[in-house]
């Protein structure tokens, strides 16, 4: 066995009620002037954080939106400067965490994350921002939060329609690393446990949103899946999701949820051992079919037509996705990708 592994500078505080640790953790790091970040929908969470940290909070920016537009970054930075903030605390999903990361990247503003979805962005060094409709991404350890607080109680009000796809988005980060061409054993171990935790909890999360044990398992799975993405690889699956999101404006988590079973089926012959490990972690006989069945339990959107794709879009999507080389266990050709997309468009049961 030969491998290399470099962990990111993660500092994680996990558990029901962990949010209460925020004031002392800020003090420990001399982060005294905090700008709280949220989406407009989660303003109540931002208000609760501001109240909890008292005078350390110098303001709230509640305009975080999907894909981190540069105009939003500029507005948040201007507010941070005028308030002399020395740190941001993002409370929310990947969109809010993403804003804190870009502020850290561009302006060296320390960032803290309190995730409330299963996106897992707080565990990665990946940043992304959008200018004039074009998304740029990169990796930089500077964007890894100073610390992250995972409090499953904050996820109890995450609607089922967001929870299910968001959980499958996390699972995708783990699955692509277990089924990589040359899986890294440490990342694969993290990822397998992520799959186990998510597969064992997501159905309960959507039927019993206030089940704290299921929410805890799902959030733990998301944390591990983010760790796998942060230190591991992406493959054709992520290329396809970014193609559909970037060029056809499809919703991030739903796109992952719809495509994952087909991405696994596509690679299964090339990486049989990794595919078997995914099935084992899920407790099913066949990985692609297990994911297909789970998605139908936890999400209403199960084919590409449900997120606005038309049959005419599929040729263009296949062309864009294969325009540049993509690292993936199975060979990537325009014809085979077009076929994958056709299956996802029809929502047919995948065959490994
Ligand atoms: P999101 O952050 O846009 O959140 C979706 C919606 O859910 C928002 O309206 C939000 O306010 C609401 N919400 C979040 N938590 C809630 C809660 N507990 N209760 C009620 N409502 C809640 O979506 P997301 O799926 O979390 O993140 C997607 C974004 O994250 C994408 O832009 C994606 O590119 C990015 N992402 C980045 C990475 C990375 O490593 N950089 C990883 C994963 C995702």
Short mmCIF file of C-alpha atoms and ligand atoms in Angstrom, two decimals:
data_model
loop_
_atom_site.label_atom_id
_atom_site.label_comp_id
_atom_site.label_asym_id
_atom_site.label_seq_id
_atom_site.Cartn_x
_atom_site.Cartn_y
_atom_site.Cartn_z
CA UNK A 1 0.00 0.00 0.00
CA UNK A 2 1.29 3.47 -0.89
CA UNK A 3 -0.50 6.75 -0.25
CA UNK A 4 -0.15 10.35 0.87
CA UNK A 5 -2.62 12.20 3.04
CA UNK A 6 -2.58 15.81 4.22
CA UNK A 7 -5.36 16.82 6.58
CA UNK A 8 -6.74 20.35 6.43
CA UNK A 9 -6.60 22.57 9.53
CA UNK A 10 -10.02 21.46 10.76
CA UNK A 11 -11.29 22.48 14.18
CA UNK A 12 -14.67 20.92 14.83
CA UNK A 13 -17.08 21.25 17.71
CA UNK A 14 -19.93 18.79 17.22
CA UNK A 15 -23.04 17.96 19.24
CA UNK A 16 -26.56 18.97 20.21
CA UNK A 17 -26.36 22.34 21.94
CA UNK A 18 -22.80 23.03 20.64
CA UNK A 19 -23.86 26.48 19.44
CA UNK A 20 -23.59 27.66 23.06
CA UNK A 21 -19.82 27.22 22.80
CA UNK A 22 -19.54 30.04 20.23
CA UNK A 23 -18.73 32.94 22.61
CA UNK A 24 -15.90 31.12 24.41
CA UNK A 25 -14.43 29.76 21.15
CA UNK A 26 -14.37 33.29 19.68
CA UNK A 27 -12.71 34.61 22.83
CA UNK A 28 -10.11 31.84 22.79
CA UNK A 29 -9.03 33.06 19.36
CA UNK A 30 -9.31 36.79 20.10
CA UNK A 31 -12.05 37.23 17.50
CA UNK A 32 -13.81 40.19 19.04
CA UNK A 33 -15.72 42.02 16.30
CA UNK A 34 -18.01 39.67 14.45
CA UNK A 35 -20.09 40.21 11.32
CA UNK A 36 -22.77 37.52 11.20
CA UNK A 37 -23.65 36.20 7.72
CA UNK A 38 -26.89 34.51 6.63
CA UNK A 39 -29.36 34.23 3.78
CA UNK A 40 -32.50 36.40 4.02
CA UNK A 41 -34.48 33.22 4.88
CA UNK A 42 -32.25 32.48 7.87
CA UNK A 43 -32.21 35.95 9.37
CA UNK A 44 -33.74 34.48 12.55
CA UNK A 45 -30.70 32.20 12.94
CA UNK A 46 -28.38 35.19 12.45
CA UNK A 47 -30.33 37.18 15.06
CA UNK A 48 -30.01 34.29 17.52
CA UNK A 49 -26.23 34.15 16.98
CA UNK A 50 -25.93 37.93 17.43
CA UNK A 51 -27.87 37.72 20.70
CA UNK A 52 -25.77 34.79 21.91
CA UNK A 53 -22.44 36.56 21.37
CA UNK A 54 -23.72 39.94 22.65
CA UNK A 55 -21.33 42.89 22.18
CA UNK A 56 -18.93 40.80 20.06
CA UNK A 57 -21.52 41.11 17.26
CA UNK A 58 -21.04 44.35 15.33
CA UNK A 59 -23.64 43.60 12.64
CA UNK A 60 -25.52 41.18 10.42
CA UNK A 61 -25.28 40.77 6.65
CA UNK A 62 -28.31 38.71 5.62
CA UNK A 63 -27.98 38.82 1.84
CA UNK A 64 -26.03 35.62 1.13
CA UNK A 65 -27.29 33.88 -2.01
CA UNK A 66 -26.43 30.82 -4.08
CA UNK A 67 -23.13 30.81 -6.05
CA UNK A 68 -21.55 33.77 -4.18
CA UNK A 69 -21.95 36.65 -6.69
CA UNK A 70 -19.04 39.12 -6.59
CA UNK A 71 -21.54 41.94 -6.02
CA UNK A 72 -22.65 40.23 -2.80
CA UNK A 73 -19.02 39.77 -1.74
CA UNK A 74 -18.38 43.49 -2.34
CA UNK A 75 -21.45 44.54 -0.33
CA UNK A 76 -20.52 42.27 2.59
CA UNK A 77 -16.92 43.50 2.53
CA UNK A 78 -18.01 47.12 2.55
CA UNK A 79 -20.19 46.48 5.60
CA UNK A 80 -17.41 44.51 7.34
CA UNK A 81 -14.99 47.39 6.77
CA UNK A 82 -17.39 50.08 7.94
CA UNK A 83 -18.04 48.06 11.13
CA UNK A 84 -14.35 47.22 11.58
CA UNK A 85 -15.20 43.53 11.80
CA UNK A 86 -12.28 41.18 12.29
CA UNK A 87 -14.19 37.99 11.64
CA UNK A 88 -17.32 36.57 10.03
CA UNK A 89 -19.60 33.89 11.45
CA UNK A 90 -21.62 32.17 8.70
CA UNK A 91 -24.78 30.45 9.85
CA UNK A 92 -26.50 28.52 7.07
CA UNK A 93 -25.85 26.23 4.15
CA UNK A 94 -23.17 26.13 1.49
CA UNK A 95 -24.18 29.53 0.08
CA UNK A 96 -23.54 31.34 3.36
CA UNK A 97 -20.40 29.37 4.19
CA UNK A 98 -19.21 30.13 0.65
CA UNK A 99 -19.57 33.88 1.21
CA UNK A 100 -17.46 33.68 4.39
CA UNK A 101 -14.83 31.70 2.48
CA UNK A 102 -14.52 34.24 -0.34
CA UNK A 103 -14.25 37.09 2.20
CA UNK A 104 -11.39 35.13 3.82
CA UNK A 105 -9.76 34.53 0.44
CA UNK A 106 -9.95 38.09 -0.87
CA UNK A 107 -9.70 40.16 2.30
CA UNK A 108 -8.07 37.91 4.91
CA UNK A 109 -11.18 38.16 7.08
CA UNK A 110 -11.16 35.25 9.54
CA UNK A 111 -14.20 33.00 9.09
CA UNK A 112 -16.18 30.71 11.35
CA UNK A 113 -18.87 28.34 10.07
CA UNK A 114 -22.06 27.06 11.65
CA UNK A 115 -23.51 24.74 9.00
CA UNK A 116 -27.26 24.11 8.96
CA UNK A 117 -27.49 21.90 5.84
CA UNK A 118 -25.51 18.85 4.71
CA UNK A 119 -23.46 20.66 2.00
CA UNK A 120 -20.17 20.12 3.87
CA UNK A 121 -18.46 23.21 2.43
CA UNK A 122 -17.00 24.11 5.85
CA UNK A 123 -14.75 21.01 5.67
CA UNK A 124 -13.20 21.87 2.32
CA UNK A 125 -10.63 24.33 1.04
CA UNK A 126 -12.73 24.87 -2.11
CA UNK A 127 -14.06 28.35 -2.78
CA UNK A 128 -16.34 29.52 -5.56
CA UNK A 129 -17.69 32.86 -6.76
CA UNK A 130 -19.68 34.12 -9.72
CA UNK A 131 -19.14 37.18 -11.88
CA UNK A 132 -21.35 38.03 -14.87
CA UNK A 133 -22.86 34.55 -14.71
CA UNK A 134 -19.48 32.80 -14.82
CA UNK A 135 -18.47 30.73 -11.78
CA UNK A 136 -14.80 30.48 -10.82
CA UNK A 137 -13.62 27.92 -8.25
CA UNK A 138 -10.30 27.07 -6.68
CA UNK A 139 -8.66 25.48 -3.67
CA UNK A 140 -6.87 27.48 -0.96
CA UNK A 141 -6.36 26.48 2.69
CA UNK A 142 -6.92 30.13 3.62
CA UNK A 143 -10.68 29.61 3.24
CA UNK A 144 -10.96 26.72 5.72
CA UNK A 145 -12.92 28.12 8.69
CA UNK A 146 -11.00 28.87 11.90
CA UNK A 147 -13.51 26.54 13.52
CA UNK A 148 -16.88 25.02 12.72
CA UNK A 149 -19.72 24.36 15.10
CA UNK A 150 -22.05 21.53 14.13
CA UNK A 151 -25.21 21.69 16.20
CA UNK A 152 -27.86 19.21 14.97
CA UNK A 153 -30.56 21.20 16.80
CA UNK A 154 -30.09 23.94 14.18
CA UNK A 155 -31.09 21.47 11.45
CA UNK A 156 -34.41 20.46 12.98
CA UNK A 157 -36.23 23.12 10.94
CA UNK A 158 -34.45 22.36 7.66
CA UNK A 159 -37.41 21.46 5.41
CA UNK A 160 -37.64 17.86 4.17
CA UNK A 161 -37.49 19.06 0.55
CA UNK A 162 -34.05 20.57 1.22
CA UNK A 163 -32.82 17.94 3.73
CA UNK A 164 -33.13 14.92 1.41
CA UNK A 165 -31.30 16.29 -1.64
CA UNK A 166 -28.75 18.05 0.58
CA UNK A 167 -27.99 14.71 2.26
CA UNK A 168 -27.52 13.01 -1.13
CA UNK A 169 -25.23 15.90 -2.16
CA UNK A 170 -23.10 14.98 0.86
CA UNK A 171 -23.25 11.31 -0.03
CA UNK A 172 -21.97 12.11 -3.53
CA UNK A 173 -18.82 13.68 -2.04
CA UNK A 174 -18.17 10.44 -0.20
CA UNK A 175 -19.18 8.05 -3.00
CA UNK A 176 -16.81 9.55 -5.58
CA UNK A 177 -13.94 9.07 -3.15
CA UNK A 178 -14.74 5.43 -2.31
CA UNK A 179 -15.07 4.73 -6.05
CA UNK A 180 -12.00 6.70 -7.14
CA UNK A 181 -9.53 5.04 -9.55
CA UNK A 182 -6.98 4.77 -6.75
CA UNK A 183 -8.87 5.35 -3.50
CA UNK A 184 -6.81 6.85 -0.70
CA UNK A 185 -7.36 4.46 2.28
CA UNK A 186 -7.79 7.22 4.88
CA UNK A 187 -10.19 9.25 2.76
CA UNK A 188 -12.01 6.09 1.77
CA UNK A 189 -12.49 5.14 5.44
CA UNK A 190 -13.90 8.60 6.24
CA UNK A 191 -16.10 8.43 3.17
CA UNK A 192 -17.42 4.94 3.91
CA UNK A 193 -18.52 6.01 7.37
CA UNK A 194 -20.13 9.10 5.83
CA UNK A 195 -22.15 6.88 3.48
CA UNK A 196 -23.13 4.60 6.37
CA UNK A 197 -24.31 7.52 8.52
CA UNK A 198 -26.22 9.24 5.69
CA UNK A 199 -27.82 6.07 4.30
CA UNK A 200 -28.93 5.12 7.81
CA UNK A 201 -30.50 8.45 8.68
CA UNK A 202 -31.87 10.34 5.66
CA UNK A 203 -35.16 8.46 5.32
CA UNK A 204 -35.95 9.20 8.98
CA UNK A 205 -34.83 12.82 8.59
CA UNK A 206 -37.48 13.45 5.93
CA UNK A 207 -40.31 11.54 7.63
CA UNK A 208 -39.49 12.74 11.16
CA UNK A 209 -37.66 16.08 10.75
CA UNK A 210 -37.51 16.59 14.52
CA UNK A 211 -35.83 13.25 15.23
CA UNK A 212 -32.63 14.54 16.85
CA UNK A 213 -30.77 11.22 16.61
CA UNK A 214 -31.38 10.97 12.85
CA UNK A 215 -30.44 14.65 12.41
CA UNK A 216 -27.25 14.04 14.40
CA UNK A 217 -26.26 11.06 12.23
CA UNK A 218 -27.00 12.97 9.02
CA UNK A 219 -24.94 15.97 10.12
CA UNK A 220 -22.07 13.68 11.20
CA UNK A 221 -22.22 12.04 7.78
CA UNK A 222 -22.13 15.44 6.11
CA UNK A 223 -19.09 16.45 8.16
CA UNK A 224 -17.19 13.30 7.12
CA UNK A 225 -18.30 13.61 3.49
CA UNK A 226 -17.05 17.20 3.44
CA UNK A 227 -13.74 15.95 4.87
CA UNK A 228 -13.52 13.44 2.00
CA UNK A 229 -14.22 16.13 -0.59
CA UNK A 230 -11.81 18.53 1.11
CA UNK A 231 -8.89 16.10 0.94
CA UNK A 232 -9.95 13.87 -1.91
CA UNK A 233 -11.03 13.95 -5.53
CA UNK A 234 -13.99 14.73 -7.72
CA UNK A 235 -14.82 12.95 -10.98
CA UNK A 236 -17.36 12.86 -13.80
CA UNK A 237 -20.23 13.17 -11.33
CA UNK A 238 -19.14 16.62 -10.14
CA UNK A 239 -18.31 17.67 -13.70
CA UNK A 240 -21.88 16.87 -14.75
CA UNK A 241 -23.43 18.64 -11.76
CA UNK A 242 -21.36 21.77 -12.40
CA UNK A 243 -22.22 21.66 -16.10
CA UNK A 244 -25.95 21.49 -15.40
CA UNK A 245 -25.77 24.07 -12.60
CA UNK A 246 -23.55 26.47 -14.52
CA UNK A 247 -25.12 26.24 -17.98
CA UNK A 248 -28.74 25.30 -17.23
CA UNK A 249 -29.12 26.88 -13.79
CA UNK A 250 -30.32 23.67 -12.12
CA UNK A 251 -30.51 23.60 -8.30
CA UNK A 252 -27.26 22.31 -6.75
CA UNK A 253 -28.41 19.60 -4.33
CA UNK A 254 -31.27 18.28 -6.52
CA UNK A 255 -28.86 17.90 -9.44
CA UNK A 256 -26.53 15.78 -7.31
CA UNK A 257 -29.43 13.69 -6.03
CA UNK A 258 -30.77 12.97 -9.52
CA UNK A 259 -27.42 12.10 -11.12
CA UNK A 260 -25.62 10.14 -8.41
CA UNK A 261 -27.09 6.68 -9.09
CA UNK A 262 -26.27 7.00 -12.80
CA UNK A 263 -22.73 8.24 -12.10
CA UNK A 264 -22.14 5.18 -9.90
CA UNK A 265 -23.54 2.81 -12.52
CA UNK A 266 -21.32 4.46 -15.15
CA UNK A 267 -18.15 3.68 -13.18
CA UNK A 268 -19.11 0.37 -11.58
CA UNK A 269 -17.30 -1.91 -14.05
CA UNK A 270 -14.14 0.22 -13.82
CA UNK A 271 -14.06 0.21 -9.99
CA UNK A 272 -15.88 -2.93 -8.81
CA UNK A 273 -14.25 -3.04 -5.36
CA UNK A 274 -15.08 0.59 -4.55
CA UNK A 275 -18.62 0.11 -5.83
CA UNK A 276 -18.98 -2.96 -3.61
CA UNK A 277 -17.79 -0.91 -0.61
CA UNK A 278 -20.44 1.74 -1.29
CA UNK A 279 -23.13 -0.97 -1.37
CA UNK A 280 -21.75 -2.50 1.83
CA UNK A 281 -21.77 0.87 3.62
CA UNK A 282 -25.36 1.43 2.50
CA UNK A 283 -26.43 -2.11 3.47
CA UNK A 284 -27.74 -2.87 -0.04
CA UNK A 285 -26.88 -5.43 -2.73
CA UNK A 286 -26.21 -2.94 -5.53
CA UNK A 287 -24.79 0.57 -4.98
CA UNK A 288 -26.41 2.34 -7.95
CA UNK A 289 -29.80 0.78 -7.32
CA UNK A 290 -29.54 1.42 -3.58
CA UNK A 291 -28.92 5.12 -4.26
CA UNK A 292 -31.74 5.18 -6.82
CA UNK A 293 -34.14 3.75 -4.21
CA UNK A 294 -32.92 6.07 -1.44
CA UNK A 295 -33.34 9.15 -3.64
CA UNK A 296 -36.94 8.12 -4.28
CA UNK A 297 -37.50 7.93 -0.53
CA UNK A 298 -36.00 11.31 0.33
CA UNK A 299 -36.63 13.58 -2.66
CA UNK A 300 -39.53 14.53 -4.92
CA UNK A 301 -37.19 15.42 -7.77
CA UNK A 302 -35.94 12.21 -9.31
CA UNK A 303 -35.25 12.93 -12.98
CA UNK A 304 -33.78 15.78 -15.01
CA UNK A 305 -37.19 16.83 -16.31
CA UNK A 306 -38.15 17.67 -12.71
CA UNK A 307 -35.42 20.35 -12.61
CA UNK A 308 -36.26 21.96 -15.94
CA UNK A 309 -34.04 20.14 -18.47
CA UNK A 310 -35.55 19.47 -21.89
CA UNK A 311 -34.63 16.62 -24.24
CA UNK A 312 -33.02 19.21 -26.52
CA UNK A 313 -30.64 20.26 -23.70
CA UNK A 314 -29.03 16.84 -23.36
CA UNK A 315 -26.78 17.02 -26.46
CA UNK A 316 -25.49 20.43 -25.41
CA UNK A 317 -24.93 19.31 -21.81
CA UNK A 318 -22.95 16.25 -22.98
CA UNK A 319 -20.85 18.46 -25.27
CA UNK A 320 -20.06 21.01 -22.55
CA UNK A 321 -19.26 18.32 -19.95
CA UNK A 322 -16.81 16.56 -22.27
CA UNK A 323 -15.24 19.64 -23.88
CA UNK A 324 -12.17 19.35 -21.63
CA UNK A 325 -10.60 16.20 -20.14
CA UNK A 326 -12.18 14.89 -16.93
CA UNK A 327 -10.45 12.58 -14.47
CA UNK A 328 -12.76 9.61 -13.92
CA UNK A 329 -12.39 5.84 -13.41
CA UNK A 330 -14.33 4.90 -16.58
CA UNK A 331 -13.49 6.48 -19.92
CA UNK A 332 -15.45 9.69 -20.54
CA UNK A 333 -16.83 10.08 -24.05
CA UNK A 334 -19.49 12.39 -25.36
CA UNK A 335 -21.63 9.43 -26.46
CA UNK A 336 -21.46 7.62 -23.12
CA UNK A 337 -22.14 10.83 -21.17
CA UNK A 338 -25.10 11.58 -23.45
CA UNK A 339 -26.45 8.11 -22.62
CA UNK A 340 -25.98 8.69 -18.86
CA UNK A 341 -27.89 11.97 -19.16
CA UNK A 342 -30.66 10.26 -21.15
CA UNK A 343 -31.11 7.70 -18.36
CA UNK A 344 -31.22 10.49 -15.76
CA UNK A 345 -33.66 12.42 -17.93
CA UNK A 346 -36.00 9.42 -18.12
CA UNK A 347 -35.37 8.44 -14.50
CA UNK A 348 -34.94 4.78 -15.45
CA UNK A 349 -33.59 2.25 -12.96
CA UNK A 350 -29.79 2.10 -13.39
CA UNK A 351 -27.98 -1.14 -14.20
CA UNK A 352 -24.45 -1.60 -12.92
P1 LIG B 1 -28.02 26.94 0.49
O1 LIG B 1 -26.92 27.35 1.39
O2 LIG B 1 -28.31 27.83 -0.67
O3 LIG B 1 -29.33 26.73 1.38
C1 LIG B 1 -30.56 26.41 0.74
C2 LIG B 1 -31.71 27.13 1.47
O4 LIG B 1 -31.92 26.51 2.71
C3 LIG B 1 -31.42 28.60 1.75
O5 LIG B 1 -32.58 29.36 1.52
C4 LIG B 1 -31.12 28.59 3.25
O6 LIG B 1 -31.40 29.80 3.89
C5 LIG B 1 -32.03 27.49 3.72
N1 LIG B 1 -31.61 26.85 4.98
C6 LIG B 1 -30.37 26.42 5.27
N2 LIG B 1 -30.35 25.85 6.48
C7 LIG B 1 -31.62 25.92 6.97
C8 LIG B 1 -32.22 25.49 8.18
N3 LIG B 1 -31.53 24.79 9.11
N4 LIG B 1 -33.52 25.72 8.34
C9 LIG B 1 -34.24 26.34 7.38
N5 LIG B 1 -33.73 26.77 6.21
C10 LIG B 1 -32.43 26.56 6.01
O7 LIG B 1 -27.78 25.48 -0.13
P2 LIG B 1 -26.75 24.31 0.21
O8 LIG B 1 -27.27 23.13 -0.55
O9 LIG B 1 -26.50 24.18 1.64
O10 LIG B 1 -25.41 24.80 -0.47
C11 LIG B 1 -25.28 24.87 -1.88
C12 LIG B 1 -24.12 25.76 -2.26
O11 LIG B 1 -22.95 25.36 -1.57
C13 LIG B 1 -23.79 25.69 -3.75
O12 LIG B 1 -23.52 26.97 -4.25
C14 LIG B 1 -22.56 24.81 -3.80
O13 LIG B 1 -21.74 25.11 -4.91
C15 LIG B 1 -21.89 25.15 -2.49
N6 LIG B 1 -21.05 24.05 -1.97
C16 LIG B 1 -19.74 24.32 -1.84
C17 LIG B 1 -18.89 23.34 -1.36
C18 LIG B 1 -17.43 23.65 -1.20
O14 LIG B 1 -16.66 22.79 -0.77
N7 LIG B 1 -17.00 24.84 -1.52
C19 LIG B 1 -19.39 22.08 -0.99
C20 LIG B 1 -20.76 21.85 -1.11
C21 LIG B 1 -21.58 22.86 -1.60
#
